[in-house]
Tab-separated table of C-alpha atoms (C1' of nucleotides) in Angstrom:
chain	number	residue	atom	x	y	z
Q	1	MET	CA	142.390	185.024	37.698
Q	2	ALA	CA	140.331	184.698	40.690
Q	3	ARG	CA	139.999	181.362	42.097
Q	4	ILE	CA	136.910	179.208	42.283
Q	5	GLN	CA	135.033	180.599	45.353
Q	6	ASN	CA	134.253	177.260	47.291
Q	7	ASN	CA	132.406	177.799	50.502
Q	8	LYS	CA	133.481	176.712	53.750
Q	9	ASN	CA	135.047	172.947	53.944
Q	10	GLU	CA	133.980	171.526	50.490
Q	11	THR	CA	136.732	170.967	47.824
Q	12	ARG	CA	136.577	172.574	44.635
Q	13	LYS	CA	136.001	169.404	43.177
Q	14	GLU	CA	132.764	168.842	45.146
Q	15	PHE	CA	131.760	172.527	44.361
Q	16	ILE	CA	131.959	171.747	40.523
Q	17	THR	CA	130.110	168.522	40.904
Q	18	SER	CA	127.204	170.278	42.618
Q	19	ALA	CA	127.044	172.735	39.916
Q	20	ALA	CA	127.035	169.876	37.143
Q	21	ALA	CA	124.442	168.137	39.107
Q	22	ARG	CA	122.234	171.084	38.875
Q	23	LEU	CA	122.923	171.720	35.201
Q	24	PHE	CA	122.569	168.013	34.283
Q	25	ARG	CA	119.268	167.986	36.044
Q	26	GLU	CA	118.167	171.277	34.025
Q	27	LYS	CA	119.461	170.648	30.577
Q	28	GLY	CA	120.405	167.095	30.518
Q	29	PHE	CA	123.761	165.340	30.594
Q	30	SER	CA	124.390	165.637	26.764
Q	31	ALA	CA	123.006	169.084	26.405
Q	32	THR	CA	125.231	170.444	29.268
Q	33	GLY	CA	128.582	171.726	27.747
Q	34	MET	CA	131.738	172.133	29.724
Q	35	ARG	CA	131.725	175.811	28.895
Q	36	ASP	CA	128.047	176.086	30.545
Q	37	LEU	CA	129.478	174.323	33.510
Q	38	ALA	CA	132.552	176.577	33.447
Q	39	GLY	CA	130.175	179.708	33.393
Q	40	GLU	CA	128.329	178.351	36.309
Q	41	VAL	CA	131.547	177.966	38.234
Q	42	GLY	CA	132.900	181.208	37.063
Q	43	VAL	CA	135.909	180.047	35.408
Q	44	GLU	CA	136.985	179.064	31.716
Q	45	ALA	CA	136.200	175.619	30.500
Q	46	ALA	CA	139.819	174.210	30.380
Q	47	SER	CA	140.319	175.275	33.891
Q	48	LEU	CA	137.780	172.814	35.071
Q	49	TYR	CA	140.397	170.079	34.179
Q	50	ASN	CA	142.651	170.980	37.103
Q	51	HIS	CA	139.894	169.588	39.187
Q	52	ILE	CA	138.302	166.843	37.250
Q	53	ARG	CA	139.376	164.135	34.879
Q	54	SER	CA	136.334	164.438	32.524
Q	55	LYS	CA	132.746	165.091	32.000
Q	56	ALA	CA	132.049	161.543	32.378
Q	57	GLU	CA	133.675	161.508	35.866
Q	58	LEU	CA	131.274	163.873	37.136
Q	59	LEU	CA	128.196	161.861	36.132
Q	60	GLN	CA	129.856	158.858	37.861
Q	61	GLU	CA	130.397	160.679	41.045
Q	62	ILE	CA	126.813	161.855	41.207
Q	63	CYS	CA	125.033	158.583	40.287
Q	64	PHE	CA	127.176	156.279	42.705
Q	65	ARG	CA	127.346	158.800	45.517
Q	66	THR	CA	123.388	158.805	45.350
Q	67	ALA	CA	123.030	155.139	44.709
Q	68	ASN	CA	125.328	154.068	47.621
Q	69	GLN	CA	123.461	156.314	49.999
Q	70	PHE	CA	120.274	154.184	49.557
Q	71	SER	CA	122.183	150.926	49.749
Q	72	ALA	CA	123.564	152.119	53.055
Q	73	GLN	CA	120.060	152.551	54.396
Q	74	LEU	CA	119.176	149.007	53.326
Q	75	ASN	CA	122.206	147.639	54.952
Q	76	GLU	CA	120.938	149.068	58.380
Q	77	LEU	CA	117.428	147.941	57.940
Q	78	GLU	CA	118.350	144.263	56.925
Q	79	LEU	CA	120.122	143.911	60.415
Q	80	ASP	CA	117.340	145.771	62.442
Q	81	ASN	CA	115.153	143.110	64.190
Q	82	SER	CA	113.042	145.819	66.177
Q	83	GLN	CA	110.946	146.628	63.290
Q	84	THR	CA	108.145	144.766	61.278
Q	85	SER	CA	108.573	144.446	57.423
Q	86	LEU	CA	105.781	147.071	57.221
Q	87	GLN	CA	107.730	149.455	59.163
Q	88	LYS	CA	110.884	148.775	57.216
Q	89	VAL	CA	108.914	149.302	53.696
Q	90	GLU	CA	107.540	152.524	55.224
Q	91	ALA	CA	111.171	153.708	56.278
Q	92	ILE	CA	112.322	153.132	52.876
Q	93	LEU	CA	109.719	154.986	51.477
Q	94	ARG	CA	109.926	157.966	53.641
Q	95	HIS	CA	113.688	157.942	52.853
Q	96	HIS	CA	113.092	158.348	49.159
Q	97	ILE	CA	110.499	161.069	49.528
Q	98	GLN	CA	113.060	162.984	51.914
Q	99	TRP	CA	115.804	162.515	49.400
Q	100	TRP	CA	113.674	163.849	46.488
Q	101	VAL	CA	112.604	166.742	48.507
Q	102	ALA	CA	115.944	167.859	49.663
Q	103	LYS	CA	118.234	166.684	46.750
Q	104	PRO	CA	116.289	166.706	43.634
Q	105	ASP	CA	119.187	167.549	41.480
Q	106	ASP	CA	121.021	164.365	42.456
Q	107	MET	CA	117.917	162.307	42.485
Q	108	LEU	CA	117.063	163.326	38.941
Q	109	VAL	CA	120.413	162.825	37.513
Q	110	THR	CA	120.603	159.478	39.125
Q	111	ASN	CA	117.236	158.431	37.426
Q	112	ASN	CA	117.407	160.181	34.262
Q	113	GLU	CA	121.002	160.497	33.256
Q	114	SER	CA	122.603	157.248	34.549
Q	115	LYS	CA	122.146	155.888	31.091
Q	116	TYR	CA	124.935	158.144	29.756
Q	117	LEU	CA	127.554	156.434	32.093
Q	118	GLN	CA	130.077	154.766	30.110
Q	119	GLU	CA	131.214	151.058	30.546
Q	120	PRO	CA	132.091	149.446	32.848
Q	121	TYR	CA	130.301	152.062	35.115
Q	122	LEU	CA	126.953	151.568	33.328
Q	123	SER	CA	126.738	147.797	33.964
Q	124	THR	CA	127.838	148.202	37.555
Q	125	PHE	CA	125.177	150.816	38.112
Q	126	MET	CA	122.267	148.710	36.498
Q	127	ASN	CA	123.361	145.499	38.600
Q	128	GLU	CA	123.414	147.559	41.655
Q	129	ARG	CA	119.901	148.795	40.901
Q	130	ARG	CA	118.480	145.159	40.115
Q	131	LEU	CA	119.931	144.010	43.332
Q	132	TYR	CA	118.392	146.914	45.263
Q	133	VAL	CA	115.014	146.102	43.940
Q	134	ARG	CA	115.577	142.439	44.767
Q	135	ARG	CA	116.522	143.411	48.436
Q	136	ILE	CA	113.279	145.415	48.980
Q	137	GLU	CA	111.403	142.504	47.411
Q	138	ALA	CA	112.846	140.292	49.949
Q	139	ILE	CA	111.662	142.490	52.734
Q	140	MET	CA	108.114	142.432	51.433
Q	141	GLU	CA	108.098	138.820	50.909
Q	142	ASP	CA	109.065	138.379	54.497
Q	143	GLY	CA	105.982	140.554	55.400
Q	144	ILE	CA	103.639	138.405	53.379
Q	145	ARG	CA	104.956	135.414	55.099
Q	146	LYS	CA	104.186	137.131	58.425
Q	147	GLY	CA	100.653	138.059	57.182
Q	148	GLN	CA	101.344	141.866	57.420
Q	149	LEU	CA	101.132	142.553	53.772
Q	150	SER	CA	98.410	142.097	51.419
Q	151	GLY	CA	98.552	139.882	48.195
Q	152	ILE	CA	100.050	142.528	46.120
Q	153	GLN	CA	103.233	141.019	44.362
Q	154	PRO	CA	106.467	142.491	45.942
Q	155	TYR	CA	107.903	143.304	42.493
Q	156	SER	CA	104.818	145.363	41.706
Q	157	ALA	CA	105.096	147.167	44.999
Q	158	VAL	CA	108.654	147.985	44.667
Q	159	LEU	CA	108.202	149.314	41.057
Q	160	THR	CA	105.455	151.556	42.573
Q	161	LEU	CA	107.503	152.648	45.596
Q	162	LEU	CA	110.441	153.552	43.570
Q	163	SER	CA	108.479	155.461	40.780
Q	164	MET	CA	105.682	157.405	42.833
Q	165	VAL	CA	107.995	159.536	44.501
Q	166	ARG	CA	109.079	160.991	41.214
Q	167	GLY	CA	106.122	162.974	41.247
Q	168	ILE	CA	107.929	165.127	43.605
Q	169	GLU	CA	109.973	166.499	40.811
Q	170	PHE	CA	106.552	168.128	39.435
Q	171	TRP	CA	105.733	169.330	42.811
Q	172	HIS	CA	109.280	171.145	43.043
Q	173	ARG	CA	108.201	173.429	40.246
Q	174	THR	CA	104.905	174.425	41.827
Q	175	LYS	CA	105.482	174.426	45.357
Q	176	LYS	CA	102.456	176.295	46.588
Q	177	ASN	CA	100.029	173.423	46.253
Q	178	ILE	CA	101.183	171.524	49.386
Q	179	SER	CA	103.759	171.359	51.979
Q	180	ALA	CA	106.546	168.973	51.694
Q	181	GLU	CA	105.474	167.353	55.332
Q	182	ALA	CA	101.754	167.036	54.171
Q	183	LEU	CA	103.029	165.706	50.664
Q	184	GLU	CA	105.096	163.009	52.591
Q	185	GLU	CA	102.304	161.802	54.832
Q	186	ASN	CA	99.907	161.767	52.073
Q	187	MET	CA	102.279	159.616	49.950
Q	188	VAL	CA	103.082	157.382	52.809
Q	189	LYS	CA	99.510	156.814	53.932
Q	190	HIS	CA	98.359	156.164	50.301
Q	191	PHE	CA	101.091	153.577	49.656
Q	192	ILE	CA	100.915	151.920	53.111
Q	193	ASP	CA	97.087	151.726	53.171
Q	194	GLY	CA	97.119	150.149	49.850
Q	195	LEU	CA	99.629	147.487	50.888
Q	196	ARG	CA	98.419	146.681	54.377
Q	197	GLN	CA	96.606	143.444	54.998
Q	198	ARG	CA	93.011	143.927	56.079
M	1	MET	CA	119.063	154.932	-4.135
M	2	ALA	CA	116.443	152.748	-2.786
M	3	ARG	CA	113.132	154.353	-0.902
M	4	ILE	CA	112.489	154.259	2.539
M	5	GLN	CA	110.645	150.966	2.942
M	6	ASN	CA	107.769	151.988	5.018
M	7	ASN	CA	105.266	149.321	5.662
M	8	LYS	CA	101.557	149.175	4.680
M	9	ASN	CA	99.724	152.599	5.035
M	10	GLU	CA	101.873	154.678	7.083
M	11	THR	CA	103.572	157.670	5.548
M	12	ARG	CA	107.282	158.173	5.330
M	13	LYS	CA	107.247	160.942	7.839
M	14	GLU	CA	105.331	158.561	10.356
M	15	PHE	CA	107.943	155.928	9.670
M	16	ILE	CA	110.676	158.360	10.525
M	17	THR	CA	108.791	159.629	13.562
M	18	SER	CA	108.577	156.181	14.988
M	19	ALA	CA	112.248	155.616	14.724
M	20	ALA	CA	112.997	158.759	16.200
M	21	ALA	CA	110.877	157.942	19.125
M	22	ARG	CA	112.783	154.776	19.564
M	23	LEU	CA	116.166	156.572	19.483
M	24	PHE	CA	115.111	159.494	21.603
M	25	ARG	CA	114.085	156.962	24.154
M	26	GLU	CA	117.239	155.011	24.046
M	27	LYS	CA	119.798	157.787	23.688
M	28	GLY	CA	118.031	160.814	24.565
M	29	PHE	CA	116.897	163.722	22.348
M	30	SER	CA	120.239	165.520	22.477
M	31	ALA	CA	122.484	162.681	22.124
M	32	THR	CA	120.606	161.475	19.092
M	33	GLY	CA	121.992	162.774	15.784
M	34	MET	CA	120.471	163.002	12.574
M	35	ARG	CA	122.813	160.593	11.116
M	36	ASP	CA	121.965	158.135	13.813
M	37	LEU	CA	118.319	158.470	12.771
M	38	ALA	CA	119.287	158.509	9.149
M	39	GLY	CA	121.060	154.991	9.679
M	40	GLU	CA	118.015	153.830	11.645
M	41	VAL	CA	115.746	154.565	8.671
M	42	GLY	CA	118.330	153.204	6.005
M	43	VAL	CA	119.099	156.676	4.283
M	44	GLU	CA	121.529	159.452	4.357
M	45	ALA	CA	121.046	162.357	6.851
M	46	ALA	CA	120.257	164.905	4.211
M	47	SER	CA	117.695	162.831	2.760
M	48	LEU	CA	115.547	162.968	5.842
M	49	TYR	CA	114.757	166.635	5.253
M	50	ASN	CA	112.774	165.593	2.182
M	51	HIS	CA	110.112	164.422	4.774
M	52	ILE	CA	110.633	166.608	7.742
M	53	ARG	CA	111.329	170.121	8.509
M	54	SER	CA	113.746	169.772	11.434
M	55	LYS	CA	114.801	167.632	14.410
M	56	ALA	CA	112.829	169.806	16.653
M	57	GLU	CA	109.694	168.942	14.716
M	58	LEU	CA	109.971	165.167	15.385
M	59	LEU	CA	110.051	165.789	19.086
M	60	GLN	CA	106.949	168.168	18.821
M	61	GLU	CA	105.111	165.430	16.915
M	62	ILE	CA	105.872	162.855	19.384
M	63	CYS	CA	104.983	164.816	22.600
M	64	PHE	CA	101.817	166.527	21.486
M	65	ARG	CA	100.479	163.192	19.704
M	66	THR	CA	100.964	161.475	22.913
M	67	ALA	CA	99.569	164.331	25.256
M	68	ASN	CA	96.593	164.850	23.021
M	69	GLN	CA	95.548	161.327	23.422
M	70	PHE	CA	95.354	161.433	27.202
M	71	SER	CA	93.377	164.711	26.944
M	72	ALA	CA	90.992	163.040	24.669
M	73	GLN	CA	90.411	160.377	27.315
M	74	LEU	CA	89.469	162.986	29.916
M	75	ASN	CA	87.214	164.791	27.632
M	76	GLU	CA	85.009	161.696	27.325
M	77	LEU	CA	85.276	160.849	31.068
M	78	GLU	CA	84.204	164.268	32.196
M	79	LEU	CA	80.785	163.836	30.218
M	80	ASP	CA	80.097	160.406	31.405
M	81	ASN	CA	77.439	160.209	34.187
M	82	SER	CA	77.421	156.589	34.367
M	83	GLN	CA	80.653	156.050	36.403
M	84	THR	CA	81.516	156.999	39.959
M	85	SER	CA	84.656	159.277	40.536
M	86	LEU	CA	86.435	156.261	41.807
M	87	GLN	CA	85.518	154.357	38.712
M	88	LYS	CA	86.961	157.264	36.537
M	89	VAL	CA	90.129	157.435	38.553
M	90	GLU	CA	90.499	153.726	37.816
M	91	ALA	CA	89.734	154.210	34.218
M	92	ILE	CA	92.542	156.889	34.101
M	93	LEU	CA	95.132	154.918	35.891
M	94	ARG	CA	94.171	151.806	33.640
M	95	HIS	CA	94.602	154.051	30.461
M	96	HIS	CA	98.007	155.211	31.745
M	97	ILE	CA	99.260	151.749	32.530
M	98	GLN	CA	98.068	150.436	29.070
M	99	TRP	CA	99.920	152.994	27.200
M	100	TRP	CA	103.105	152.549	29.049
M	101	VAL	CA	103.000	148.894	28.400
M	102	ALA	CA	102.243	149.410	24.699
M	103	LYS	CA	103.977	152.460	23.763
M	104	PRO	CA	106.977	153.022	26.145
M	105	ASP	CA	108.926	154.889	23.436
M	106	ASP	CA	106.320	157.473	23.178
M	107	MET	CA	105.641	157.804	26.879
M	108	LEU	CA	109.233	157.845	27.843
M	109	VAL	CA	110.066	160.603	25.315
M	110	THR	CA	106.930	162.623	26.146
M	111	ASN	CA	107.988	162.442	29.989
M	112	ASN	CA	111.768	162.909	29.661
M	113	GLU	CA	112.650	164.575	26.645
M	114	SER	CA	109.759	167.113	26.348
M	115	LYS	CA	112.011	169.740	28.159
M	116	TYR	CA	113.838	170.024	24.865
M	117	LEU	CA	110.728	171.335	23.005
M	118	GLN	CA	111.606	174.888	21.903
M	119	GLU	CA	109.326	177.851	22.503
M	120	PRO	CA	106.551	178.325	22.077
M	121	TYR	CA	105.872	174.576	22.106
M	122	LEU	CA	107.567	174.115	25.385
M	123	SER	CA	105.356	176.659	27.269
M	124	THR	CA	102.189	175.290	25.490
M	125	PHE	CA	103.106	171.701	26.453
M	126	MET	CA	103.639	172.488	30.188
M	127	ASN	CA	100.519	174.632	30.442
M	128	GLU	CA	98.618	171.578	28.948
M	129	ARG	CA	100.153	169.403	31.462
M	130	ARG	CA	99.365	171.608	34.361
M	131	LEU	CA	95.738	171.689	33.258
M	132	TYR	CA	95.628	167.845	32.871
M	133	VAL	CA	96.536	167.526	36.392
M	134	ARG	CA	93.868	170.043	37.618
M	135	ARG	CA	91.214	168.260	35.711
M	136	ILE	CA	91.964	164.952	37.320
M	137	GLU	CA	92.198	166.708	40.655
M	138	ALA	CA	88.602	168.013	40.002
M	139	ILE	CA	87.505	164.524	39.418
M	140	MET	CA	88.790	163.415	42.818
M	141	GLU	CA	87.602	166.325	44.613
M	142	ASP	CA	84.132	165.433	43.355
M	143	GLY	CA	84.642	161.936	44.780
M	144	ILE	CA	85.621	163.236	48.142
M	145	ARG	CA	82.491	165.487	48.121
M	146	LYS	CA	80.517	162.372	47.547
M	147	GLY	CA	82.341	160.489	50.351
M	148	GLN	CA	83.812	157.908	47.760
M	149	LEU	CA	87.437	158.858	48.461
M	150	SER	CA	89.598	158.840	51.479
M	151	GLY	CA	91.105	162.029	52.938
M	152	ILE	CA	94.359	161.987	50.731
M	153	GLN	CA	94.678	165.367	48.974
M	154	PRO	CA	93.828	165.129	45.151
M	155	TYR	CA	96.909	166.834	44.343
M	156	SER	CA	99.220	164.216	46.067
M	157	ALA	CA	97.096	161.409	44.441
M	158	VAL	CA	97.349	162.656	41.068
M	159	LEU	CA	101.213	163.065	41.297
M	160	THR	CA	101.220	159.550	42.697
M	161	LEU	CA	99.061	158.200	39.831
M	162	LEU	CA	101.077	160.026	36.976
M	163	SER	CA	104.297	158.768	38.540
M	164	MET	CA	103.838	155.340	39.785
M	165	VAL	CA	103.210	153.890	36.175
M	166	ARG	CA	106.801	154.996	35.317
M	167	GLY	CA	107.873	151.906	36.957
M	168	ILE	CA	106.742	150.021	33.836
M	169	GLU	CA	109.776	151.485	32.159
M	170	PHE	CA	112.069	149.326	34.364
M	171	TRP	CA	109.729	146.369	33.900
M	172	HIS	CA	110.070	146.560	30.193
M	173	ARG	CA	113.917	145.673	30.560
M	174	THR	CA	113.319	142.492	32.632
M	175	LYS	CA	109.993	141.162	31.457
M	176	LYS	CA	109.958	137.726	32.985
M	177	ASN	CA	109.196	138.962	36.510
M	178	ILE	CA	105.328	139.453	35.987
M	179	SER	CA	102.896	139.597	32.955
M	180	ALA	CA	101.669	142.833	31.731
M	181	GLU	CA	98.082	141.913	32.991
M	182	ALA	CA	99.177	140.948	36.423
M	183	LEU	CA	101.203	144.138	36.700
M	184	GLU	CA	98.160	146.235	35.905
M	185	GLU	CA	95.829	144.410	38.422
M	186	ASN	CA	98.636	144.756	41.017
M	187	MET	CA	98.997	148.515	40.493
M	188	VAL	CA	95.223	149.273	40.195
M	189	LYS	CA	94.565	147.362	43.248
M	190	HIS	CA	97.394	149.019	45.252
M	191	PHE	CA	96.459	152.614	44.072
M	192	ILE	CA	92.560	152.237	44.395
M	193	ASP	CA	92.832	150.361	47.899
M	194	GLY	CA	94.927	153.011	49.179
M	195	LEU	CA	92.581	155.681	47.862
M	196	ARG	CA	89.298	154.175	48.865
M	197	GLN	CA	87.035	155.355	51.882
M	198	ARG	CA	86.816	152.595	54.310
O	1	DA	C1'	105.834	159.544	-24.407
O	2	DA	C1'	106.358	163.995	-22.131
O	3	DA	C1'	106.106	166.541	-18.254
O	4	DA	C1'	106.151	167.072	-13.308
O	5	DT	C1'	106.912	165.523	-8.996
O	6	DG	C1'	109.220	162.730	-5.210
O	7	DC	C1'	113.153	161.358	-3.288
O	8	DA	C1'	118.111	159.962	-2.278
O	9	DC	C1'	122.431	161.343	-3.212
O	10	DT	C1'	127.291	164.049	-2.405
O	11	DA	C1'	129.386	168.036	-0.662
O	12	DA	C1'	129.780	171.328	2.202
O	13	DC	C1'	128.624	175.209	5.642
O	14	DG	C1'	129.220	177.429	10.126
O	15	DG	C1'	129.078	176.197	14.716
O	16	DT	C1'	129.929	173.430	18.836
O	17	DT	C1'	131.844	169.443	21.261
O	18	DG	C1'	135.303	167.623	25.133
O	19	DT	C1'	139.919	167.890	25.843
O	20	DT	C1'	144.985	168.934	25.512
O	21	DA	C1'	149.355	171.818	25.608
O	22	DG	C1'	151.753	175.382	27.142
O	23	DT	C1'	152.253	179.414	30.076
O	24	DA	C1'	152.139	182.486	33.959
O	25	DA	C1'	150.258	184.081	38.298
O	26	DA	C1'	149.016	182.869	42.810
O	27	DA	C1'	149.165	180.200	46.999
O	28	DT	C1'	151.533	177.210	49.653
O	29	DT	C1'	155.418	174.911	51.695
O	30	DC	C1'	160.022	174.907	52.892
J	1	DG	C1'	162.420	184.880	50.972
J	2	DA	C1'	162.943	180.805	47.838
J	3	DA	C1'	161.102	176.675	46.133
J	4	DT	C1'	157.254	174.096	44.879
J	5	DT	C1'	152.684	173.095	43.912
J	6	DT	C1'	148.071	174.669	42.606
J	7	DT	C1'	145.325	176.772	39.405
J	8	DA	C1'	143.401	179.822	35.893
J	9	DC	C1'	144.556	181.523	31.670
J	10	DT	C1'	144.634	181.494	25.979
J	11	DA	C1'	144.837	178.987	21.832
J	12	DA	C1'	144.036	175.150	19.553
J	13	DC	C1'	142.873	170.247	18.116
J	14	DA	C1'	139.754	166.802	15.743
J	15	DA	C1'	135.353	165.374	15.640
J	16	DC	C1'	130.515	165.926	15.449
J	17	DC	C1'	126.284	168.763	15.104
J	18	DG	C1'	121.841	170.170	12.284
J	19	DT	C1'	120.826	171.897	8.104
J	20	DT	C1'	120.997	173.717	3.042
J	21	DA	C1'	122.278	173.427	-2.053
J	22	DG	C1'	122.603	171.405	-6.135
J	23	DT	C1'	122.143	167.152	-8.856
J	24	DG	C1'	120.076	163.107	-10.999
J	25	DC	C1'	117.448	159.024	-10.957
J	26	DA	C1'	112.770	156.852	-10.161
J	27	DT	C1'	108.112	157.275	-9.851
J	28	DT	C1'	103.608	159.266	-10.866
J	29	DT	C1'	100.650	162.206	-13.233
J	30	DT	C1'	99.267	164.182	-17.519
DNA sequence: AAAATGCACTAACGGTTGTTAGTAAAATTC
DNA sequence: GAATTTTACTAACAACCGTTAGTGCATTTT
C-alpha cells in the first residue's frame, strides 16, 4: 500500500496528469484505459479517483493548460510596441517550435485529442482556438499595412505556422537527423523568408 | 432486410470503407464502434462481417490505399527529366494540398490513426513513411547540388512540407475564409519562396 | 424451376470500459 | 497519543466492445 511517489514539489494530481499526457499521446485518449494509467502511476485504477474526478477531467487539464500558455504569449506581444510585426510573428513561431520540442506530449494531446473534450469544454476550446488564429491574423494584417509582409493572405500564413511545426513530432522519433536548434533555425528561416516582402 | 444501397459501380466493401474513413476521422479509430459504423451504413453490426474481415482490416485498407497513392507520384517524378528539382518539389506539395482538400477523411485517418495498425502492418507502414521522406530529401539534395535551392536542410524542408498542409483540416471546418484555389496558391508561394535560392 | 450463393437478421460470447462503495492502513493534525 | 484526514485497497456494477454462430429470405446462376 505504498503511496504514489511524486517527486519534489508537484502534487499527486499533477503527477497523474503528466502520466496521462504521456499515455494519451502514445495510445490516444479513447484507447487509454484507467487501468493503463494506474499501472503507469504504480497504483490500482480505483485509487486514482482519490486525486482526480474523472478521465475527462485529465484531458481538460492538459488541453486548457497548454492552450492558455499560448494565449498568454499573445497577451504580452499585443502590448509590445518595440517589435515589428514580422518580429512578432517570428517570436510566435519560435514559441511553438520550442514547445513542440520540449513538451511533445502536451502539444500532441492538445492538437489530436482535444476533440474528445466533452461539452461545454469542447465548444470553449474550439472558440478559443478560432480566436487565437484571428489574433495572429491581426498581427500579420498590421504587418501588411506597414509593408513588412508579402502578399500572402494572413489566414493561410497562420494555418501554415500552426501546422508546419507538427513535423517535430516525426523528428522526435528519429532524432539523429538534426539538432533541435538547427531544426528551429531552419524552420524559422524557411517560414520568414517566404513571408518577407522583397 | 434491405440490402446496403451502394451507388453505381462501387462494391459494398468500398461503400463500408468510405463510411469507416468518415467515422474514423470524426471520432477516431478506437472510439468508433462497429455498431456506429453499421448505423452509418444502414445495417446491423453483425452484417458488416459478410463484407469485411475485421475492423482492423478497414484501417489497413484506408492507410495503405492512401500511402500507395503518394508513392506512385514519386515513382513518376523520379523518372521525369523534364522538370527541375524545384518544380518537382512544387508538384509534390501541390499533390499533397489537393489530396487534403479532396479527401480529408483519408488523409486524416492515414496521418492520425495509422498508429492503431496492428503488426506487421504498423511496421510496414512506418518504414514506408520513412522511405517516402528520404526520397523527397534526395530530390531536394539534388536541387541543392545544382544551386536551385537555398541552404535549408532537406530534412527540415520535408518535415515542413508534409506538415504545413495539415492546416487544411482546420480550413475545412470554416471554409468561408478563403477558396481552395487561393489557399493552394498561397501555400505553394510561401513554401517555394522560402526555399528558393536568391 | 431448381440449386447455389449472397446477405441481413437475432442472439449471444467473453472481455474490457469508467466508475462507485466500502474498508483499512498510513500520514497528518491536534 | 488521540483524532482526523488522506489514500490505496478489493470487489463489483452496468454498459459497451469486436466478433461468431445459426437462421432464413432474396438474389443470382444453372
